[in-house]
Coordinates of C-alpha atoms in Angstrom, one line a residue:
M939 CA 55.2 112.8 181.4
D940 CA 56.3 113.5 177.9
R941 CA 56.0 110.8 175.3
E942 CA 58.3 112.7 173.0
A943 CA 61.0 112.5 175.7
K944 CA 60.4 109.0 177.0
E945 CA 57.8 106.7 175.7
Y946 CA 58.4 103.4 177.6
Y947 CA 58.7 102.7 181.3
E948 CA 59.5 99.5 183.3
V949 CA 58.3 99.4 187.0
I950 CA 59.2 96.7 189.5
I951 CA 56.7 96.3 192.3
Q952 CA 57.4 94.3 195.5
A953 CA 54.8 93.0 197.9
K954 CA 55.7 91.8 201.5
D955 CA 53.6 90.1 204.2
M956 CA 53.8 90.6 207.9
G957 CA 53.3 94.2 207.3
G958 CA 56.8 94.3 206.0
Q959 CA 58.3 93.2 209.2
L960 CA 61.5 91.3 209.5
G961 CA 61.0 87.7 208.8
G962 CA 58.1 88.2 206.4
L963 CA 58.1 87.0 202.8
A964 CA 58.1 89.1 199.7
G965 CA 57.3 88.8 196.0
T966 CA 58.0 91.1 193.0
T967 CA 56.5 91.8 189.5
T968 CA 57.4 94.0 186.6
V969 CA 55.0 96.4 185.0
N970 CA 55.8 97.8 181.5
I971 CA 54.2 101.2 180.8
T972 CA 53.8 102.7 177.3
L973 CA 52.7 106.3 177.0
S974 CA 50.1 107.0 174.4
D975 CA 50.5 110.2 172.3
V976 CA 48.4 113.3 172.5
N977 CA 48.5 116.2 170.2
D978 CA 50.6 118.5 172.4
N979 CA 53.2 119.6 169.8
P980 CA 52.5 122.0 167.0
P981 CA 54.1 121.5 163.5
R982 CA 57.3 123.3 162.7
F983 CA 59.0 124.0 159.3
P984 CA 62.7 123.3 159.4
Q985 CA 63.2 126.3 157.0
K986 CA 61.5 129.6 157.0
H987 CA 62.4 130.2 153.3
Y988 CA 62.4 127.9 150.3
Q989 CA 63.8 128.6 146.8
M990 CA 62.4 126.7 143.7
T991 CA 62.6 127.0 139.9
V992 CA 60.2 125.9 137.2
L993 CA 60.3 126.0 133.4
E994 CA 57.7 128.2 131.7
S995 CA 56.9 125.3 129.5
S996 CA 55.9 123.1 132.4
P997 CA 52.4 121.7 131.8
V998 CA 49.5 122.2 134.2
N999 CA 49.5 119.9 137.2
S1000 CA 53.2 119.2 136.9
T1001 CA 55.2 119.2 140.2
V1002 CA 57.4 122.2 141.1
G1003 CA 58.7 120.9 144.5
R1004 CA 57.8 119.7 148.0
V1005 CA 57.8 121.2 151.5
L1006 CA 57.6 119.4 154.9
A1007 CA 56.5 120.6 158.3
M1008 CA 57.9 118.5 161.2
D1009 CA 55.5 117.3 164.0
L1010 CA 56.8 115.4 167.0
D1011 CA 53.5 113.7 167.5
E1012 CA 52.5 110.6 165.7
G1013 CA 49.5 109.0 164.1
V1014 CA 46.5 111.2 163.6
N1015 CA 48.1 113.8 165.8
A1016 CA 50.9 114.2 163.2
E1017 CA 48.6 114.6 160.2
M1018 CA 49.2 117.7 158.2
K1019 CA 47.3 120.1 156.0
Y1020 CA 49.1 122.6 153.7
T1021 CA 47.6 125.7 152.3
I1022 CA 48.7 128.8 150.5
I1023 CA 47.7 131.7 152.6
D1024 CA 49.4 134.6 151.0
G1025 CA 51.7 135.7 148.1
D1026 CA 51.4 136.7 144.5
G1027 CA 51.1 133.2 143.0
P1028 CA 48.0 131.5 144.4
E1029 CA 46.3 131.7 141.0
M1030 CA 49.3 130.1 139.3
F1031 CA 50.3 127.4 141.8
D1032 CA 48.6 125.0 144.1
V1033 CA 49.7 122.9 147.1
S1034 CA 48.4 119.5 148.2
T1035 CA 49.2 117.1 151.0
D1036 CA 50.8 113.7 150.4
P1037 CA 48.8 111.4 152.8
I1038 CA 51.6 108.9 153.1
Y1039 CA 54.6 111.1 153.7
Q1040 CA 52.7 114.2 155.0
V1041 CA 54.5 116.5 152.7
G1042 CA 53.2 119.5 150.8
V1043 CA 53.4 119.1 147.0
I1044 CA 53.6 122.3 144.9
T1045 CA 52.1 122.0 141.4
V1046 CA 51.5 124.3 138.4
K1047 CA 47.9 125.5 138.3
K1048 CA 48.0 127.6 135.1
P1049 CA 50.4 127.9 132.2
L1050 CA 53.4 130.0 133.0
D1051 CA 54.9 132.7 130.9
F1052 CA 58.5 133.9 131.5
E1053 CA 57.9 137.0 129.4
S1054 CA 54.9 138.1 131.5
K1055 CA 56.2 137.2 135.0
K1056 CA 59.5 135.7 136.0
S1057 CA 59.0 134.8 139.7
Y1058 CA 56.4 134.2 142.3
I1059 CA 56.2 134.3 146.1
L1060 CA 54.0 131.9 148.1
K1061 CA 53.4 131.8 151.8
I1062 CA 52.5 128.3 152.8
E1063 CA 51.0 127.2 156.1
G1064 CA 51.2 123.7 157.6
S1065 CA 48.7 122.8 160.4
N1066 CA 47.3 119.9 162.4
P1067 CA 43.7 119.2 161.5
H1068 CA 43.1 117.3 164.8
I1069 CA 43.5 119.5 167.9
E1070 CA 42.6 118.5 171.5
V1071 CA 40.9 121.3 173.4
R1072 CA 42.7 120.5 176.6
F1073 CA 46.0 121.2 174.9
S1074 CA 44.9 124.2 172.9
N1075 CA 46.6 126.5 175.3
L1076 CA 50.0 125.0 174.2
G1077 CA 50.0 127.5 171.3
P1078 CA 48.9 127.5 167.7
F1079 CA 49.2 124.1 166.1
R1080 CA 50.4 125.5 162.8
D1081 CA 53.5 127.0 161.2
T1082 CA 54.3 129.0 158.0
T1083 CA 57.1 129.2 155.5
T1084 CA 57.8 131.4 152.5
L1085 CA 58.4 129.9 149.0
H1086 CA 60.1 131.8 146.2
I1087 CA 59.5 130.3 142.7
S1088 CA 61.6 131.4 139.8
V1089 CA 60.3 130.9 136.2
E1090 CA 62.9 129.9 133.7
D1091 CA 62.7 131.0 130.1
V1092 CA 62.5 128.4 127.3
D1093 CA 62.4 128.8 123.5
E1094 CA 58.7 128.5 122.7
P1095 CA 57.0 128.0 119.4
P1096 CA 54.9 130.8 117.8
V1097 CA 51.5 131.3 119.3
F1098 CA 48.4 132.3 117.2
E1099 CA 46.2 135.1 118.4
S1100 CA 43.2 132.7 118.3
S1101 CA 43.1 129.1 119.4
H1102 CA 40.6 128.3 116.6
Y1103 CA 39.4 130.0 113.4
F1104 CA 36.0 129.5 111.8
V1105 CA 35.4 130.8 108.3
E1106 CA 32.4 130.9 105.9
V1107 CA 32.9 131.4 102.2
S1108 CA 30.6 131.2 99.2
E1109 CA 31.4 128.5 96.7
N1110 CA 31.4 131.0 93.8
V1111 CA 34.3 133.1 95.0
D1112 CA 37.1 133.8 92.6
I1113 CA 40.4 132.1 92.8
G1114 CA 42.9 134.1 95.0
T1115 CA 40.2 135.6 97.2
T1116 CA 41.4 136.2 100.8
I1117 CA 39.0 134.6 103.2
Q1118 CA 40.9 135.0 106.5
I1119 CA 44.0 136.6 107.9
V1120 CA 45.8 134.7 110.7
S1121 CA 48.5 136.1 113.0
A1122 CA 51.1 134.4 115.2
R1123 CA 54.0 135.7 117.2
D1124 CA 57.1 134.4 118.9
P1125 CA 56.3 134.5 122.7
D1126 CA 60.0 134.6 123.6
A1127 CA 61.8 137.8 124.4
T1128 CA 63.8 137.5 121.1
N1129 CA 60.5 137.9 119.2
N1130 CA 61.7 136.1 116.0
S1131 CA 59.9 136.6 112.8
V1132 CA 57.3 134.0 111.8
R1133 CA 56.5 132.2 108.5
Y1134 CA 53.1 130.7 107.7
S1135 CA 52.2 127.5 105.8
I1136 CA 49.4 124.9 105.5
D1137 CA 49.7 121.3 106.7
R1138 CA 49.2 119.6 103.4
N1139 CA 47.8 116.5 105.1
S1140 CA 44.8 118.7 106.1
D1141 CA 44.3 120.0 102.5
P1142 CA 45.0 117.1 100.1
G1143 CA 43.0 118.8 97.4
R1144 CA 45.2 121.9 97.5
Y1145 CA 42.1 124.2 97.6
F1146 CA 43.8 126.9 99.7
Y1147 CA 47.0 128.9 100.0
V1148 CA 48.4 131.0 102.8
D1149 CA 50.8 133.9 102.3
I1150 CA 54.1 133.0 103.9
T1151 CA 54.6 136.4 105.5
T1152 CA 51.2 138.0 106.0
G1153 CA 49.2 134.9 107.0
A1154 CA 46.5 135.7 104.4
L1155 CA 44.5 132.6 103.7
M1156 CA 43.3 132.5 100.1
T1157 CA 41.5 130.2 97.7
A1158 CA 43.7 128.4 95.2
R1159 CA 41.1 126.3 93.3
P1160 CA 37.4 126.7 92.5
L1161 CA 35.2 125.7 95.5
D1162 CA 32.2 123.3 95.0
R1163 CA 29.9 122.8 98.0
E1164 CA 28.4 119.8 96.2
D1165 CA 31.8 118.2 96.1
V1166 CA 33.3 119.2 99.5
A1167 CA 31.1 121.2 101.9
W1168 CA 33.6 121.5 104.8
H1169 CA 37.3 122.0 104.9
N1170 CA 39.4 121.5 108.1
L1171 CA 42.8 123.0 107.7
T1172 CA 45.8 123.2 110.1
L1173 CA 47.8 126.3 109.7
L1174 CA 51.5 126.3 110.8
A1175 CA 53.7 129.1 112.1
M1176 CA 57.4 128.6 112.2
E1177 CA 60.2 130.7 113.7
M1178 CA 62.7 131.9 111.1
N1179 CA 65.7 131.3 113.3
N1180 CA 64.6 127.9 114.7
A1181 CA 62.7 125.6 112.3
A1182 CA 62.0 123.2 115.1
Q1183 CA 59.7 125.7 116.8
V1184 CA 56.4 125.4 115.0
G1185 CA 53.0 126.5 116.3
S1186 CA 49.7 125.3 114.8
V1187 CA 46.1 126.3 114.8
P1188 CA 42.9 124.6 113.4
V1189 CA 40.8 126.4 110.8
T1190 CA 37.3 125.2 109.9
I1191 CA 35.9 126.5 106.6
K1192 CA 32.3 126.1 105.7
I1193 CA 31.4 126.4 102.0
L1194 CA 28.1 128.3 101.5
D1195 CA 25.8 127.1 98.8
V1196 CA 25.0 128.9 95.6
N1197 CA 22.3 127.8 93.2
D1198 CA 24.5 126.5 90.5
N1199 CA 23.0 123.1 89.8
S1200 CA 19.8 122.4 87.8
P1201 CA 17.4 119.7 89.0
V1202 CA 17.6 116.5 87.1
F1203 CA 15.7 113.2 87.1
T1204 CA 16.7 110.8 89.8
K1205 CA 17.0 108.1 87.1
F1206 CA 16.2 107.3 83.5
F1207 CA 12.4 106.9 83.3
E1208 CA 11.0 104.4 80.9
T1209 CA 7.6 102.8 81.2
F1210 CA 5.2 100.6 79.4
M1211 CA 1.5 101.1 78.8
C1212 CA -1.3 98.9 77.4
E1213 CA -3.1 99.8 74.2
N1214 CA -6.4 99.8 76.1
A1215 CA -5.2 102.6 78.5
K1216 CA -8.1 104.9 79.7
A1217 CA -8.1 108.6 79.8
G1218 CA -6.9 109.9 83.1
Q1219 CA -4.9 106.7 83.8
L1220 CA -1.6 107.1 85.7
I1221 CA 1.2 106.1 83.4
Q1222 CA 4.3 107.0 85.4
T1223 CA 5.4 108.9 88.5
V1224 CA 8.6 111.0 88.0
S1225 CA 10.9 112.6 90.6
A1226 CA 14.0 114.8 90.4
I1227 CA 16.9 115.8 92.6
D1228 CA 18.7 119.1 93.1
H1229 CA 22.2 118.9 94.4
D1230 CA 22.0 122.5 95.8
D1231 CA 20.9 123.1 99.4
P1232 CA 18.8 126.3 99.5
P1233 CA 18.2 127.7 103.0
E1234 CA 14.4 127.6 102.5
G1235 CA 14.5 124.0 101.4
Q1236 CA 14.2 122.3 98.1
R1237 CA 11.1 122.8 95.9
I1238 CA 11.0 121.3 92.4
Y1239 CA 8.4 122.3 89.8
Y1240 CA 7.3 120.1 86.9
S1241 CA 5.6 120.9 83.6
L1242 CA 5.5 119.7 80.1
A1243 CA 8.2 121.3 77.9
P1244 CA 6.9 124.1 75.6
E1245 CA 7.1 121.8 72.5
A1246 CA 4.8 119.3 74.3
A1247 CA 2.5 121.6 76.1
N1248 CA -0.4 120.7 73.8
N1249 CA 0.3 117.0 73.7
P1250 CA -2.9 115.3 72.7
N1251 CA -1.9 112.0 74.3
F1252 CA -0.5 112.7 77.7
T1253 CA -0.7 115.4 80.4
L1254 CA 1.3 116.2 83.6
R1255 CA 0.2 116.9 87.1
D1256 CA 2.6 118.5 89.7
N1257 CA 2.0 116.8 93.1
Q1258 CA 3.6 119.7 95.0
D1259 CA 5.9 117.2 96.8
N1260 CA 8.8 117.2 94.3
T1261 CA 7.1 114.5 92.3
A1262 CA 4.8 114.6 89.3
W1263 CA 2.3 112.2 87.5
I1264 CA 2.1 111.5 83.8
L1265 CA -1.5 110.8 82.9
A1266 CA -3.1 109.5 79.7
R1267 CA -5.2 112.2 78.0
K1268 CA -7.2 109.9 75.8
S1269 CA -8.4 106.3 75.6
G1270 CA -7.1 103.7 73.3
F1271 CA -3.6 103.6 71.8
K1272 CA -2.6 101.5 68.8
Q1273 CA 0.9 99.9 68.8
T1274 CA 0.7 99.7 65.0
E1275 CA 0.3 103.5 64.7
Q1276 CA 2.9 104.5 67.2
N1277 CA 4.6 102.3 69.7
I1278 CA 7.0 104.7 71.4
F1279 CA 6.2 108.2 72.8
Y1280 CA 8.9 110.6 74.1
I1281 CA 7.5 113.1 76.6
P1282 CA 9.9 116.1 77.4
I1283 CA 9.4 117.4 80.9
L1284 CA 10.6 120.7 82.2
I1285 CA 12.1 120.6 85.7
A1286 CA 12.8 123.8 87.6
D1287 CA 14.0 124.7 91.1
N1288 CA 13.2 127.5 93.5
G1289 CA 16.7 129.0 93.8
Q1290 CA 18.0 132.4 92.8
P1291 CA 18.4 132.5 89.9
I1292 CA 15.9 129.8 88.9
L1293 CA 17.6 126.9 87.1
S1294 CA 15.9 124.3 85.0
S1295 CA 16.6 121.3 82.8
T1296 CA 14.6 119.0 80.5
G1297 CA 14.2 115.3 81.1
T1298 CA 12.5 112.8 78.8
L1299 CA 10.1 110.1 79.7
T1300 CA 10.0 107.2 77.3
I1301 CA 6.6 105.4 77.0
Q1302 CA 6.2 102.2 75.0
V1303 CA 2.8 101.0 73.9
C1304 CA 2.4 97.2 74.4
S1305 CA -0.3 94.7 73.7
C1306 CA -1.9 93.3 76.9
N1307 CA -4.3 90.6 77.8
E1308 CA -7.7 91.1 79.5
E1309 CA -6.1 91.2 82.9
G1310 CA -3.8 94.0 81.8
D1311 CA -0.7 91.9 81.7
I1312 CA 1.8 92.9 79.0
M1313 CA 2.1 90.4 76.2
S1314 CA 4.5 91.9 73.7
C1315 CA 6.1 95.2 72.9
S1316 CA 8.1 96.3 70.0
A1317 CA 11.1 97.0 72.2
E1318 CA 11.2 93.5 73.7
P1319 CA 10.6 89.9 72.4
Y1320 CA 7.3 88.1 72.9
T1321 CA 7.1 86.5 76.3
L1322 CA 5.3 83.3 77.1
P1323 CA 2.0 83.5 79.0
I1324 CA 2.4 83.8 82.7
S1325 CA 0.1 80.8 83.2
L1326 CA 2.5 78.4 81.5
S1327 CA 3.7 76.0 84.1
R1328 CA 7.3 75.1 84.8
G1329 CA 6.8 71.5 83.6
A1330 CA 5.5 72.7 80.3
L1331 CA 8.5 74.9 79.8
I1332 CA 10.8 72.0 80.6
A1333 CA 9.0 69.8 78.1
I1334 CA 9.3 72.4 75.4
L1335 CA 13.0 72.9 76.0
A1336 CA 13.5 69.1 75.9
C1337 CA 11.8 68.9 72.5
I1338 CA 13.9 71.7 71.1
F1339 CA 17.0 69.9 72.3
V1340 CA 16.0 66.6 70.7
L1341 CA 15.2 68.4 67.4
L1342 CA 18.7 70.0 67.4
V1343 CA 20.3 66.6 68.0
L1344 CA 18.4 65.1 65.1
V1345 CA 19.3 67.9 62.7
L1346 CA 23.0 67.6 63.6
L1347 CA 22.9 63.8 63.0
I1348 CA 21.2 64.3 59.5
L1349 CA 23.7 66.9 58.5
S1350 CA 26.6 64.6 59.6
M1351 CA 25.2 61.7 57.5
R1352 CA 24.8 63.9 54.4
R1353 CA 28.3 65.2 54.7
Q1354 CA 29.7 61.6 54.8
R1355 CA 27.7 60.6 51.7
K1356 CA 28.9 63.6 49.7
Q1357 CA 32.5 63.1 50.6
P1358 CA 34.3 62.2 47.3
Y1359 CA 36.1 58.9 46.8
T1360 CA 39.7 59.5 47.5
I1361 CA 42.5 57.3 46.3
D1362 CA 45.8 57.1 47.8
E1363 CA 48.5 58.6 45.7
E1364 CA 50.3 55.2 45.5
D1365 CA 47.2 53.8 43.8
N1366 CA 46.6 56.8 41.5
V1367 CA 48.7 55.3 38.7
H1368 CA 46.9 54.3 35.6
E1369 CA 47.8 53.5 32.0
N1370 CA 44.7 53.9 29.9
I1371 CA 44.6 54.6 26.1
V1372 CA 42.5 57.5 25.0
R1373 CA 41.9 58.2 21.3
Y1374 CA 41.6 61.7 20.0
D1375 CA 40.2 62.4 16.5
D1376 CA 40.6 66.2 16.2
E1377 CA 43.2 67.9 14.2
G1378 CA 44.6 69.9 17.1
G1379 CA 45.1 73.6 17.5
G1380 CA 48.6 74.1 16.3
E1381 CA 51.0 75.8 18.7
E1382 CA 48.3 76.4 21.3
D1383 CA 47.7 72.7 21.5
T1384 CA 51.2 72.2 22.9
E1385 CA 50.0 73.7 26.2
A1386 CA 47.6 70.7 26.7
F1387 CA 50.2 67.9 26.7
D1388 CA 53.8 67.0 27.0
I1389 CA 55.1 67.5 23.5
A1390 CA 58.5 66.6 24.6
T1391 CA 57.5 62.9 24.3
L1392 CA 57.3 63.4 20.5
W1393 CA 60.9 64.3 19.9
S1394 CA 64.2 63.0 21.0
S1395 CA 65.7 64.7 24.0
R1396 CA 69.2 64.5 22.6
E1397 CA 68.3 66.6 19.6
A1398 CA 66.8 69.4 21.7
H1399 CA 68.1 72.9 21.2
V1400 CA 70.1 73.9 24.2
G1401 CA 69.2 77.6 24.4
K1402 CA 65.4 77.3 23.5
S1403 CA 63.0 77.9 26.3
R1404 CA 60.2 75.3 26.7
Q1405 CA 56.7 75.4 28.1
D1406 CA 56.1 71.7 28.4
M1407 CA 53.5 70.5 30.9
Q1408 CA 54.6 67.6 33.0
P1409 CA 52.3 64.6 32.9
E1410 CA 50.3 64.2 36.1
I1411 CA 50.5 60.4 36.1
E1412 CA 53.8 58.7 36.0
S1413 CA 54.2 56.4 33.1
L1414 CA 54.2 52.7 33.9
S1415 CA 55.7 51.7 30.6
R1416 CA 58.9 50.6 32.4
Y1417 CA 56.8 48.2 34.4
V1418 CA 55.2 46.5 31.3
P1419 CA 56.4 42.9 30.9
Q1420 CA 58.2 42.5 27.6
T1421 CA 56.5 39.1 27.2
C1422 CA 53.4 41.0 26.1
V1423 CA 55.3 42.8 23.3
M1424 CA 54.6 40.8 20.2
D1425 CA 56.4 43.0 17.8
N1426 CA 59.0 45.7 18.1
N1427 CA 56.8 48.5 16.9
V1428 CA 54.3 51.0 18.2
H1429 CA 51.3 49.0 17.2
S1430 CA 52.5 46.0 19.2
Y1431 CA 53.3 48.2 22.2
M1432 CA 49.9 49.7 22.2
L1433 CA 48.2 46.3 22.1
A1434 CA 50.3 45.1 24.9
K1435 CA 49.4 48.2 27.1
L1436 CA 45.7 47.7 26.2
F1437 CA 45.9 44.1 27.2
E1438 CA 47.5 45.0 30.5
A1439 CA 44.9 47.7 31.3
D1440 CA 42.1 45.2 30.6
T1441 CA 43.5 42.5 32.8
D1442 CA 44.3 44.9 35.7
V1443 CA 41.4 44.5 38.1
S1444 CA 42.9 47.0 40.6
A1445 CA 42.7 50.0 38.3
P1446 CA 39.9 52.4 39.1
P1447 CA 37.2 52.8 36.5
F1448 CA 37.9 56.2 35.0
D1449 CA 39.8 57.5 31.9
S1450 CA 43.1 59.3 32.0
L1451 CA 45.7 60.5 29.6
Q1452 CA 48.9 58.6 29.6
T1453 CA 52.0 59.4 27.6
Y1454 CA 54.4 56.8 26.4
M1455 CA 58.1 57.4 25.7
F1456 CA 58.4 54.7 23.0
E1457 CA 60.1 55.7 19.8
G1458 CA 60.3 52.4 17.9
D1459 CA 63.0 51.2 15.5
G1460 CA 62.0 53.3 12.5
S1461 CA 59.9 52.8 9.4
V1462 CA 60.4 51.1 6.1
A1463 CA 59.3 54.3 4.5
Q1464 CA 62.0 56.1 6.4
S1465 CA 61.2 59.4 8.0
L1466 CA 58.4 61.6 6.7
S1467 CA 60.3 64.7 7.6
S1468 CA 62.0 66.7 4.8
L1469 CA 64.9 67.3 7.0
Q1470 CA 66.6 64.2 5.7
S1471 CA 67.0 65.9 2.4
F1472 CA 70.1 67.9 1.8
S1473 CA 68.4 69.9 -0.9
T1474 CA 67.9 73.6 -0.3
D1475 CA 65.4 73.9 -3.0
S1476 CA 62.3 75.5 -1.6
E1477 CA 60.2 74.0 -4.4
Q1478 CA 60.9 70.4 -3.5
S1479 CA 57.8 68.3 -3.8
Y1480 CA 56.2 66.4 -0.9
D1481 CA 53.4 64.9 -2.9
Y1482 CA 54.3 61.4 -1.8
L1483 CA 53.3 62.4 1.7
N1484 CA 49.7 62.2 2.9
D1485 CA 47.9 65.2 4.2
W1486 CA 49.5 64.7 7.6
G1487 CA 53.0 65.4 6.3
P1488 CA 53.0 69.2 6.3
R1489 CA 51.7 69.2 9.8
F1490 CA 54.5 66.9 11.1
K1491 CA 56.9 69.0 9.2
K1492 CA 55.7 72.2 10.8
L1493 CA 55.9 70.6 14.2
A1494 CA 59.4 69.5 13.7
E1495 CA 60.6 72.9 12.6
M1496 CA 58.8 74.5 15.5
Y1497 CA 60.6 72.3 18.0
G1498 CA 64.0 72.6 16.5
A1499 CA 64.7 69.4 14.6
K1500 CA 67.6 70.1 12.4
D1501 CA 69.3 66.9 11.3
S1502 CA 68.1 64.2 9.0
N1503 CA 67.9 61.6 11.8
A1504 CA 65.2 63.5 13.6
S1505 CA 61.9 61.6 13.8
L1506 CA 58.5 62.2 15.1

């Protein structure tokens, strides 16, 4: 029987009694028979030759194509194994079996290059891994086919000679020094020319420059290992005829150290010492740092500067571990004699050439208590004893606050007492009579009062300039009740004003000058001025006048009285 030809059978069986004689009874049943498969058919490729193509840019493990060997069996008897048994491409391609569809998958094993090899031939075998011995005589359970793979050309970016460049350069090289030459080529048959550049994202400091045609990598700025010790660049190569084709390569640059930094103190050293310091006492431990990185390791040496080598007060001890001690050379220091010492210290490294610097240690002499606690220094205010409790400090601060409040209250009360008595401008109106018994100073006296009150305004000279001083207190003569005027003359007017001032209880008790614009009705003796005379005789006699006459005359002439009606 051949399962591949007919797999299912249906058999009808009849049973008869009486030995099958006539008159006997019979019964039937159906038997369904299914043939199970055995591996009795070898695999066969439907084609003896396959043609495939692949791009040279195809990545590794990418699929090129598939092949299938047919097997009439089923199940495990139809399982297939594909292998490359011959040809010139086993190192470039690989074949694997798809366990679901039992097909052979051809994949790329190594990068392809159209320019180096354009086609490959593979001989692939498909075989059954499960073979029954009893059917081994049915022939080999395997089959072969030939696969021809053509590589297609693509436009590829330039390729550098090396996949990575490592460069070491000293930090003291001159600007423009060539540190590496890189080279790239166009792998295509056209072999286009290549131009070089630096990916600026990899060199933000613009420390390097690459020649566009030669690929010479040069320094563009001074290098400093202490600033940047490593540089990781990405160099680019671009085809001239196709700017989209750009190749790249990483370049690692290590900056080699040069002894170009002097050692310096790690910080500003300032210390305090007691006046009762003993000889040999440790005053301060100093340390320094060198930013260089010598191959044999850092070693820093300390010594007193030449100008302080014979210092009678302090000495230095190098601890041979990049630190040093400053020790007191004598006992007993006095703050009143010298309260600050400046110790210059020479710091040197072990590089080539040897570099050094000078650091200064500042030492302040302070007064201390018996326990050695610092009490006061000239460089800082006196501090309270450490034994003072927090409650005592709070009490002291509270007392100080109360004193400040009392002082402020006292000052405020004194300021209120000293404040002058101010009078409202509406009340600052007084009419007091002041008597003056001096002769006056002539013209200069006119600056001290309003002389305009002594002459009639209607007789003023129009073009004459005046220097009158306005009265500070407005005259209240217009407010004087006329009932108090006993007679129509100056004397009566004055008496009335005096009476009003005496009876005014609201007037403040101080004197003031008050002018009065009261001219009167004239005098029985007529005017004392000589202006009433029409005589032009310069020898006219004025004997009938008292000694005040010439003075009134002079005042009248000075202020421009020209007619006979002018009066003073």
